[in-house]
Amino acid sequence: MTRPTPPEAPTDLPDGFKMTALGPLPAYWQVVRLGEVAETKSGGTPDRKRDEYFGGQIPWVKSGELRDAAIEFTEESLTELGLLNSSARIFPKGTLLVAMYGATTGKVGLLKINAATNQAVCAIFPHKEMSSEYLFYTFIRRRDELLTERYGGAQPNISQTVLKNFPIPLPPLPEQRAIAHVLRAVQRAQEASERVIAALRELKRSLMRHLSTYGPVPLDRAAQVPLQETELGPLPAHWRVVRLGEVVEILDHIRIPLNEKERQRRKGIYPYCGANGILDFIDDYLFDGEFVLLAEDEGYWGACEQSAYIMQGKFWVNNHAHVLKGIPDKLDNWFLMHVLHWMDISMFISGTTRGKLSQGVMRNLPIPLPPLSEQREIARILQAVDRGLAAEEAQVRAAQELFRSLLHQLMSARRQLPASFVARVRQEEPRVSV
């Protein structure tokens, strides 16, 4: 039998590129082993039975804390005695850390503080020709390749030897810094949006507490609202507490589940909905209008969790979501959705391995019922916050996608930064970034 010949290296490389072990790269880039451009050291864990070794002032990083992000604080700390009685040592800020085993194997962290590490973490100290921040992004970009080098049984791991032999693309230092600068800027934009999201979620929780207790009145008028004690806690005196089944139409009998094979055969434009949102798009619909979908099983039912969502237009629903429609002169759909988010429904869930909100239990859920005009005003206020959240969440998704794209393109040199930009970053960041 004739052996197949190995594929030849492509001859149509772009001008100024060469073929390397890592694929086409600019001719002036190098491919090196990590051990050629960095030193590696691991940490250690003092005796867990000795209380006097823990709770000191020395930050101590464990492998589970490496999440492809900067490390500014740690879950635990060592005492001077604990550091002395272990193989741990203090590593300076700017040190790159790599998890060598455990659930986070291959994940990295960049120290922004002086800290010690445990034995499951390898500290990497680049030589002067290598930026630790560039190396940080290199490991994120090429983690899948690194993980192919794992060995061992139930808990595969990597070693310092594996790390030292790992091939690294090495552009000149100014270009490394410029690449890291761009990727860091995208990550910071994402982090800024995440902080806004956290603030908006806290604002929404605060608003819901106020609105569910006093109604849609300004804060300075809350004390003037007469209250009543109810099974749901204090409510405005003119509100009622009703059972959900009294004020909604339940349309579960129309639902039809479709398995994945059926959905593949019936691809189309209409949303196919489940407990927590849209799962697919198919060629037909069961519902047309505005409805509240409340998770029947596999849902999130805790206080301030997304137990329900609104669907509008034409769509299909499987048997994992209850389909509700507020009776028009009694209950606003958007108000109902926000009430369900605010309530802690988890106490009504049956089952252990797979929780379920049965229709009988759902019908008897107690909910507050303000006058319809107040329902709509409460919904309007909360929807405004939700629109802000949706906009910031879209920004986060866009930043994540941009980061993934730039990480791939810049690290493979499919996109190269202009020389003028590299020079500007070199001028602004004359020292190696940490």
Short mmCIF file of C-alpha atoms in Angstrom, two decimals:
data_model
loop_
_atom_site.label_atom_id
_atom_site.label_comp_id
_atom_site.label_asym_id
_atom_site.label_seq_id
_atom_site.Cartn_x
_atom_site.Cartn_y
_atom_site.Cartn_z
CA MET A 1 0.00 0.00 0.00
CA THR A 2 1.30 3.45 -0.91
CA ARG A 3 1.71 5.73 2.04
CA PRO A 4 -0.02 9.09 1.77
CA THR A 5 2.43 11.94 1.45
CA PRO A 6 2.26 14.62 4.12
CA PRO A 7 0.74 17.91 3.03
CA GLU A 8 3.27 20.43 1.79
CA ALA A 9 3.68 23.78 3.48
CA PRO A 10 1.63 26.41 1.67
CA THR A 11 3.58 28.32 -0.96
CA ASP A 12 1.18 31.29 -1.05
CA LEU A 13 2.27 32.85 2.23
CA PRO A 14 1.69 36.61 2.49
CA ASP A 15 4.71 38.76 1.79
CA GLY A 16 6.93 39.01 4.83
CA PHE A 17 5.56 35.81 6.42
CA LYS A 18 7.20 32.48 7.10
CA MET A 19 5.83 29.05 8.00
CA THR A 20 6.51 28.06 11.62
CA ALA A 21 5.49 25.30 14.01
CA LEU A 22 2.62 27.58 15.02
CA GLY A 23 1.55 28.32 11.45
CA PRO A 24 2.27 31.37 9.27
CA LEU A 25 3.86 34.22 11.22
CA PRO A 26 5.71 37.41 10.28
CA ALA A 27 9.29 36.66 9.30
CA TYR A 28 10.64 38.86 12.10
CA TRP A 29 8.66 36.98 14.79
CA GLN A 30 10.29 34.06 16.57
CA VAL A 31 8.84 30.84 17.97
CA VAL A 32 10.50 29.95 21.27
CA ARG A 33 9.99 27.55 24.14
CA LEU A 34 8.70 29.23 27.28
CA GLY A 35 11.76 28.03 29.19
CA GLU A 36 13.98 30.05 26.83
CA VAL A 37 12.33 33.36 27.75
CA ALA A 38 11.06 32.85 31.32
CA GLU A 39 11.82 31.24 34.66
CA THR A 40 9.23 29.09 36.48
CA LYS A 41 8.66 28.38 40.18
CA SER A 42 5.82 26.77 42.12
CA GLY A 43 4.42 27.51 45.56
CA GLY A 44 3.47 25.36 48.55
CA THR A 45 0.82 24.80 51.20
CA PRO A 46 1.58 24.89 54.94
CA ASP A 47 0.05 22.32 57.28
CA ARG A 48 -3.73 22.87 57.26
CA LYS A 49 -3.94 21.55 60.81
CA ARG A 50 -1.97 24.50 62.16
CA ASP A 51 -4.33 27.44 62.66
CA GLU A 52 -1.45 29.80 63.33
CA TYR A 53 -0.33 29.40 59.70
CA PHE A 54 -3.44 31.04 58.25
CA GLY A 55 -5.23 34.37 58.61
CA GLY A 56 -2.16 36.58 58.42
CA GLN A 57 -1.23 39.49 56.18
CA ILE A 58 0.36 37.62 53.26
CA PRO A 59 -2.06 37.09 50.32
CA TRP A 60 -2.10 33.44 49.24
CA VAL A 61 -3.34 32.40 45.77
CA LYS A 62 -4.90 28.98 45.18
CA SER A 63 -5.36 27.42 41.73
CA GLY A 64 -9.14 27.89 41.89
CA GLU A 65 -8.64 31.65 41.99
CA LEU A 66 -7.02 31.71 38.54
CA ARG A 67 -9.79 32.78 36.17
CA ASP A 68 -7.97 34.52 33.28
CA ALA A 69 -8.07 37.83 35.12
CA ALA A 70 -5.96 40.14 37.23
CA ILE A 71 -5.61 39.11 40.89
CA GLU A 72 -6.09 42.00 43.29
CA PHE A 73 -7.14 40.10 46.42
CA THR A 74 -7.16 36.50 47.65
CA GLU A 75 -9.62 34.32 49.55
CA GLU A 76 -7.04 33.29 52.14
CA SER A 77 -3.82 34.66 53.60
CA LEU A 78 -0.78 33.25 55.38
CA THR A 79 1.04 34.34 58.49
CA GLU A 80 4.82 34.84 58.47
CA LEU A 81 5.05 31.53 60.33
CA GLY A 82 2.90 29.82 57.71
CA LEU A 83 5.10 31.13 54.91
CA LEU A 84 8.22 30.03 56.76
CA ASN A 85 6.88 26.49 57.26
CA SER A 86 5.98 25.82 53.63
CA SER A 87 7.70 25.89 50.26
CA ALA A 88 5.61 28.96 49.38
CA ARG A 89 7.37 32.22 48.65
CA ILE A 90 6.19 35.74 47.99
CA PHE A 91 5.99 36.61 44.30
CA PRO A 92 5.92 40.26 43.21
CA LYS A 93 3.07 41.97 41.39
CA GLY A 94 3.32 41.46 37.65
CA THR A 95 4.04 37.74 38.11
CA LEU A 96 2.09 35.49 35.75
CA LEU A 97 0.44 32.49 37.44
CA VAL A 98 -0.74 29.28 35.71
CA ALA A 99 -2.90 26.57 37.33
CA MET A 100 -1.13 23.22 36.95
CA TYR A 101 -3.91 20.95 38.21
CA GLY A 102 -7.45 21.05 39.51
CA ALA A 103 -10.65 22.35 37.93
CA THR A 104 -8.89 25.45 36.57
CA THR A 105 -5.90 23.70 34.95
CA GLY A 106 -4.43 25.97 32.28
CA LYS A 107 -6.18 29.10 33.56
CA VAL A 108 -3.99 32.11 34.28
CA GLY A 109 -3.87 35.12 36.55
CA LEU A 110 -1.72 38.24 36.61
CA LEU A 111 -0.72 39.42 40.08
CA LYS A 112 -1.56 43.02 40.89
CA ILE A 113 -0.34 42.47 44.46
CA ASN A 114 2.58 40.72 46.11
CA ALA A 115 1.36 37.21 46.97
CA ALA A 116 2.37 33.63 47.69
CA THR A 117 0.87 30.61 45.88
CA ASN A 118 0.14 26.98 46.61
CA GLN A 119 1.80 24.01 44.94
CA ALA A 120 -0.91 23.73 42.25
CA VAL A 121 0.19 27.08 40.82
CA CYS A 122 3.24 27.82 38.71
CA ALA A 123 4.69 31.34 38.80
CA ILE A 124 6.30 32.54 35.57
CA PHE A 125 8.93 35.30 35.44
CA PRO A 126 9.56 36.47 31.88
CA HIS A 127 13.01 37.65 30.80
CA LYS A 128 13.44 41.22 29.63
CA GLU A 129 12.47 40.38 26.03
CA MET A 130 9.04 39.07 27.08
CA SER A 131 6.05 41.00 28.45
CA SER A 132 4.21 39.17 31.22
CA GLU A 133 0.93 40.69 30.05
CA TYR A 134 1.50 39.52 26.47
CA LEU A 135 2.30 36.07 27.85
CA PHE A 136 -0.93 36.21 29.90
CA TYR A 137 -2.96 36.65 26.70
CA THR A 138 -0.88 34.04 24.88
CA PHE A 139 -1.90 31.40 27.42
CA ILE A 140 -5.56 32.37 27.10
CA ARG A 141 -5.31 32.15 23.31
CA ARG A 142 -3.52 28.78 23.27
CA ARG A 143 -4.98 27.06 26.32
CA ASP A 144 -6.54 24.20 24.32
CA GLU A 145 -3.12 23.33 22.92
CA LEU A 146 -1.57 23.47 26.39
CA LEU A 147 -4.25 21.17 27.80
CA THR A 148 -3.42 18.47 25.24
CA GLU A 149 -0.17 18.07 27.20
CA ARG A 150 -1.96 17.08 30.41
CA TYR A 151 -1.16 13.72 31.92
CA GLY A 152 -2.34 11.65 34.88
CA GLY A 153 -5.51 9.82 35.88
CA ALA A 154 -8.56 11.15 37.69
CA GLN A 155 -7.11 14.66 37.95
CA PRO A 156 -4.91 15.32 34.89
CA ASN A 157 -2.28 18.00 35.35
CA ILE A 158 0.50 19.84 33.64
CA SER A 159 4.03 20.25 34.98
CA GLN A 160 6.75 22.88 34.91
CA THR A 161 8.48 20.72 32.28
CA VAL A 162 5.39 20.92 30.07
CA LEU A 163 5.25 24.68 30.57
CA LYS A 164 8.95 25.16 29.82
CA ASN A 165 8.61 23.25 26.55
CA PHE A 166 5.44 25.04 25.46
CA PRO A 167 6.02 26.97 22.18
CA ILE A 168 5.33 30.70 22.27
CA PRO A 169 5.06 33.18 19.36
CA LEU A 170 7.50 36.00 20.13
CA PRO A 171 7.17 39.35 18.35
CA PRO A 172 9.49 42.20 19.36
CA LEU A 173 8.80 43.58 22.83
CA PRO A 174 7.18 46.86 21.63
CA GLU A 175 4.72 44.85 19.54
CA GLN A 176 3.99 42.51 22.48
CA ARG A 177 3.13 45.54 24.61
CA ALA A 178 0.93 47.02 21.87
CA ILE A 179 -1.00 43.75 21.45
CA ALA A 180 -1.51 43.52 25.21
CA HIS A 181 -2.56 47.20 25.31
CA VAL A 182 -5.36 46.61 22.77
CA LEU A 183 -6.64 43.45 24.45
CA ARG A 184 -6.51 45.09 27.88
CA ALA A 185 -8.53 48.07 26.58
CA VAL A 186 -11.28 45.77 25.31
CA GLN A 187 -11.36 43.88 28.61
CA ARG A 188 -11.57 47.13 30.57
CA ALA A 189 -14.53 48.24 28.45
CA GLN A 190 -16.24 44.95 29.23
CA GLU A 191 -15.47 45.31 32.94
CA ALA A 192 -16.90 48.84 32.93
CA SER A 193 -20.18 47.57 31.47
CA GLU A 194 -20.23 44.73 34.01
CA ARG A 195 -19.92 47.27 36.83
CA VAL A 196 -22.85 49.24 35.39
CA ILE A 197 -24.86 46.00 35.17
CA ALA A 198 -24.13 45.23 38.82
CA ALA A 199 -25.22 48.75 39.81
CA LEU A 200 -28.41 48.54 37.73
CA ARG A 201 -29.31 45.16 39.24
CA GLU A 202 -28.89 46.58 42.72
CA LEU A 203 -30.99 49.60 41.72
CA LYS A 204 -33.70 47.28 40.43
CA ARG A 205 -33.72 45.26 43.67
CA SER A 206 -33.99 48.49 45.66
CA LEU A 207 -36.79 49.77 43.43
CA MET A 208 -38.69 46.49 43.70
CA ARG A 209 -38.45 46.58 47.50
CA HIS A 210 -39.85 50.10 47.51
CA LEU A 211 -42.52 49.52 44.86
CA SER A 212 -43.75 46.28 46.41
CA THR A 213 -44.10 47.92 49.82
CA TYR A 214 -45.32 51.45 49.06
CA GLY A 215 -46.38 51.37 45.41
CA PRO A 216 -45.27 53.84 42.71
CA VAL A 217 -44.78 56.85 44.98
CA PRO A 218 -41.63 58.98 45.44
CA LEU A 219 -39.33 58.06 48.30
CA ASP A 220 -40.18 61.24 50.20
CA ARG A 221 -43.88 60.28 50.20
CA ALA A 222 -43.46 56.65 51.26
CA ALA A 223 -44.13 57.43 54.93
CA GLN A 224 -47.53 58.85 53.98
CA VAL A 225 -48.75 55.58 52.39
CA PRO A 226 -51.13 53.67 54.75
CA LEU A 227 -49.94 50.07 55.04
CA GLN A 228 -51.56 46.75 55.93
CA GLU A 229 -49.95 43.54 57.16
CA THR A 230 -50.49 40.60 54.80
CA GLU A 231 -49.14 37.11 54.21
CA LEU A 232 -46.74 38.79 51.74
CA GLY A 233 -45.58 41.34 54.27
CA PRO A 234 -46.56 45.04 54.45
CA LEU A 235 -48.50 46.31 51.43
CA PRO A 236 -50.38 49.52 50.66
CA ALA A 237 -53.78 49.38 52.40
CA HIS A 238 -55.71 49.68 49.11
CA TRP A 239 -53.96 46.67 47.50
CA ARG A 240 -55.31 43.12 47.66
CA VAL A 241 -53.64 39.72 47.93
CA VAL A 242 -55.08 37.23 45.43
CA ARG A 243 -54.25 33.75 44.17
CA LEU A 244 -52.56 33.72 40.79
CA GLY A 245 -55.24 31.47 39.31
CA GLU A 246 -57.89 34.14 40.05
CA VAL A 247 -56.34 36.76 37.77
CA VAL A 248 -54.74 34.86 34.88
CA GLU A 249 -55.78 32.61 32.07
CA ILE A 250 -53.67 29.43 32.07
CA LEU A 251 -53.04 28.06 28.58
CA ASP A 252 -50.82 25.06 29.32
CA HIS A 253 -53.17 22.74 27.40
CA ILE A 254 -52.02 24.30 24.11
CA ARG A 255 -48.31 23.51 24.66
CA ILE A 256 -46.66 20.79 22.55
CA PRO A 257 -43.08 19.58 23.17
CA LEU A 258 -40.86 18.75 20.18
CA ASN A 259 -37.64 16.79 20.50
CA GLU A 260 -34.41 18.01 18.93
CA LYS A 261 -34.75 15.74 15.91
CA GLU A 262 -38.22 17.13 15.16
CA ARG A 263 -36.98 20.69 15.57
CA GLN A 264 -34.09 20.08 13.20
CA ARG A 265 -36.57 18.83 10.62
CA ARG A 266 -38.86 21.81 11.15
CA LYS A 267 -36.47 24.77 11.11
CA GLY A 268 -38.19 28.10 10.59
CA ILE A 269 -38.71 31.64 11.87
CA TYR A 270 -40.94 31.14 14.93
CA PRO A 271 -39.38 30.98 18.43
CA TYR A 272 -39.58 27.63 20.21
CA CYS A 273 -39.65 28.44 23.94
CA GLY A 274 -38.80 26.53 27.11
CA ALA A 275 -38.50 27.17 30.83
CA ASN A 276 -35.83 29.88 30.60
CA GLY A 277 -36.17 31.41 27.14
CA ILE A 278 -36.03 30.71 23.42
CA LEU A 279 -34.44 27.35 22.59
CA ASP A 280 -34.82 27.18 18.81
CA PHE A 281 -36.73 28.46 15.79
CA ILE A 282 -39.25 26.29 13.94
CA ASP A 283 -41.77 26.46 11.07
CA ASP A 284 -45.01 26.99 12.99
CA TYR A 285 -46.51 28.61 16.08
CA LEU A 286 -49.06 27.81 18.79
CA PHE A 287 -49.51 31.25 20.39
CA ASP A 288 -50.02 34.72 18.97
CA GLY A 289 -50.09 37.71 21.30
CA GLU A 290 -48.50 38.71 24.62
CA PHE A 291 -48.02 36.06 27.30
CA VAL A 292 -46.02 35.43 30.47
CA LEU A 293 -44.01 32.20 30.45
CA LEU A 294 -43.23 30.87 33.95
CA ALA A 295 -40.76 28.01 34.41
CA GLU A 296 -42.50 24.74 35.29
CA ASP A 297 -39.26 22.78 35.75
CA GLU A 298 -35.53 23.38 35.31
CA GLY A 299 -36.14 27.01 36.24
CA TYR A 300 -34.79 29.71 38.57
CA TRP A 301 -37.36 30.46 41.26
CA GLY A 302 -35.45 32.30 43.98
CA ALA A 303 -36.09 35.91 44.99
CA CYS A 304 -34.92 38.32 42.27
CA GLU A 305 -34.30 35.47 39.82
CA GLN A 306 -35.60 35.26 36.26
CA SER A 307 -38.39 32.75 36.86
CA ALA A 308 -40.58 34.19 34.10
CA TYR A 309 -40.33 36.12 30.84
CA ILE A 310 -42.63 37.85 28.35
CA MET A 311 -43.19 36.53 24.83
CA GLN A 312 -44.93 38.64 22.18
CA GLY A 313 -46.05 37.75 18.67
CA LYS A 314 -46.13 34.24 17.22
CA PHE A 315 -44.25 31.46 19.03
CA TRP A 316 -44.32 27.81 20.17
CA VAL A 317 -43.95 26.57 23.78
CA ASN A 318 -42.84 23.17 25.09
CA ASN A 319 -44.06 21.55 28.30
CA HIS A 320 -41.40 23.10 30.55
CA ALA A 321 -43.01 26.55 30.83
CA HIS A 322 -46.47 27.51 32.08
CA VAL A 323 -48.23 29.89 29.68
CA LEU A 324 -50.13 32.69 31.42
CA LYS A 325 -52.11 35.70 30.28
CA GLY A 326 -53.36 38.32 32.69
CA ILE A 327 -57.15 38.82 32.64
CA PRO A 328 -57.29 42.23 30.88
CA ASP A 329 -59.25 44.23 33.47
CA LYS A 330 -57.42 42.66 36.42
CA LEU A 331 -53.73 42.03 35.76
CA ASP A 332 -51.03 43.56 33.55
CA ASN A 333 -48.65 40.96 32.04
CA TRP A 334 -45.52 43.03 32.60
CA PHE A 335 -46.44 43.70 36.22
CA LEU A 336 -46.99 39.96 36.70
CA MET A 337 -43.57 39.15 35.29
CA HIS A 338 -41.87 41.57 37.67
CA VAL A 339 -43.86 40.23 40.65
CA LEU A 340 -42.77 36.69 39.78
CA HIS A 341 -39.14 37.88 39.58
CA TRP A 342 -39.40 39.54 42.99
CA MET A 343 -41.10 36.62 44.76
CA ASP A 344 -39.25 33.68 46.26
CA ILE A 345 -41.12 30.83 44.58
CA SER A 346 -38.50 28.24 45.53
CA MET A 347 -40.44 27.29 48.69
CA PHE A 348 -43.29 26.07 46.48
CA ILE A 349 -41.12 23.83 44.31
CA SER A 350 -41.45 20.05 44.59
CA GLY A 351 -38.88 17.42 43.65
CA THR A 352 -35.26 17.04 44.66
CA THR A 353 -33.08 16.25 41.64
CA ARG A 354 -35.32 18.19 39.25
CA GLY A 355 -37.51 20.90 40.73
CA LYS A 356 -41.03 21.38 39.47
CA LEU A 357 -43.70 24.05 39.90
CA SER A 358 -46.93 22.13 39.36
CA GLN A 359 -49.93 23.86 37.86
CA GLY A 360 -51.99 23.22 41.00
CA VAL A 361 -49.41 24.89 43.22
CA MET A 362 -48.95 27.73 40.73
CA ARG A 363 -52.66 28.51 40.75
CA ASN A 364 -52.49 29.06 44.51
CA LEU A 365 -49.44 31.34 44.55
CA PRO A 366 -50.33 34.51 46.50
CA ILE A 367 -49.52 37.72 44.61
CA PRO A 368 -50.12 41.40 45.39
CA LEU A 369 -52.78 43.11 43.27
CA PRO A 370 -52.68 46.92 43.06
CA PRO A 371 -55.15 48.84 40.92
CA LEU A 372 -54.42 48.33 37.22
CA SER A 373 -53.09 51.88 36.75
CA GLU A 374 -50.51 51.32 39.51
CA GLN A 375 -49.56 47.96 38.06
CA ARG A 376 -48.76 49.64 34.75
CA GLU A 377 -46.78 52.43 36.41
CA ILE A 378 -44.72 49.91 38.41
CA ALA A 379 -44.07 47.91 35.25
CA ARG A 380 -43.06 51.08 33.37
CA ILE A 381 -40.51 52.03 36.03
CA LEU A 382 -38.94 48.57 36.14
CA GLN A 383 -38.96 48.19 32.35
CA ALA A 384 -36.88 51.36 32.09
CA VAL A 385 -34.22 49.71 34.27
CA ASP A 386 -34.51 46.50 32.24
CA ARG A 387 -33.84 48.43 29.02
CA GLY A 388 -30.67 49.85 30.57
CA LEU A 389 -29.63 46.36 31.66
CA ALA A 390 -30.29 44.94 28.20
CA ALA A 391 -28.19 47.69 26.59
CA GLU A 392 -25.25 47.08 28.93
CA GLU A 393 -25.52 43.29 28.53
CA ALA A 394 -25.37 43.80 24.76
CA GLN A 395 -22.22 45.87 25.29
CA VAL A 396 -20.67 43.05 27.31
CA ARG A 397 -21.49 40.49 24.60
CA ALA A 398 -20.04 42.77 21.94
CA ALA A 399 -16.86 43.29 23.98
CA GLN A 400 -16.51 39.54 24.56
CA GLU A 401 -16.87 38.84 20.86
CA LEU A 402 -14.42 41.61 19.95
CA PHE A 403 -11.92 40.27 22.51
CA ARG A 404 -12.16 36.72 21.12
CA SER A 405 -11.72 37.99 17.57
CA LEU A 406 -8.78 40.29 18.36
CA LEU A 407 -7.13 37.66 20.57
CA HIS A 408 -7.10 35.24 17.65
CA GLN A 409 -6.16 37.77 14.97
CA LEU A 410 -3.44 39.63 16.87
CA MET A 411 -1.80 36.53 18.35
CA SER A 412 -1.70 34.83 14.96
CA ALA A 413 -0.67 38.06 13.18
CA ARG A 414 -3.66 37.79 10.86
CA ARG A 415 -4.17 41.39 11.91
CA GLN A 416 -1.09 43.49 12.58
CA LEU A 417 -1.06 46.74 14.45
CA PRO A 418 0.19 49.83 12.59
CA ALA A 419 3.79 50.78 13.32
CA SER A 420 2.60 54.23 14.41
CA PHE A 421 0.34 52.67 17.06
CA VAL A 422 3.13 50.39 18.31
CA ALA A 423 5.41 53.42 18.58
CA ARG A 424 2.78 55.40 20.48
CA VAL A 425 2.20 52.57 22.97
CA ARG A 426 5.97 52.24 23.34
CA GLN A 427 6.16 55.90 24.25
CA GLU A 428 3.20 55.74 26.65
CA GLU A 429 4.23 52.44 28.28
CA PRO A 430 8.03 52.53 28.35
CA ARG A 431 8.22 49.75 30.92
CA VAL A 432 6.93 46.20 30.72
CA SER A 433 3.22 46.18 31.62
CA VAL A 434 2.26 44.38 34.81
#
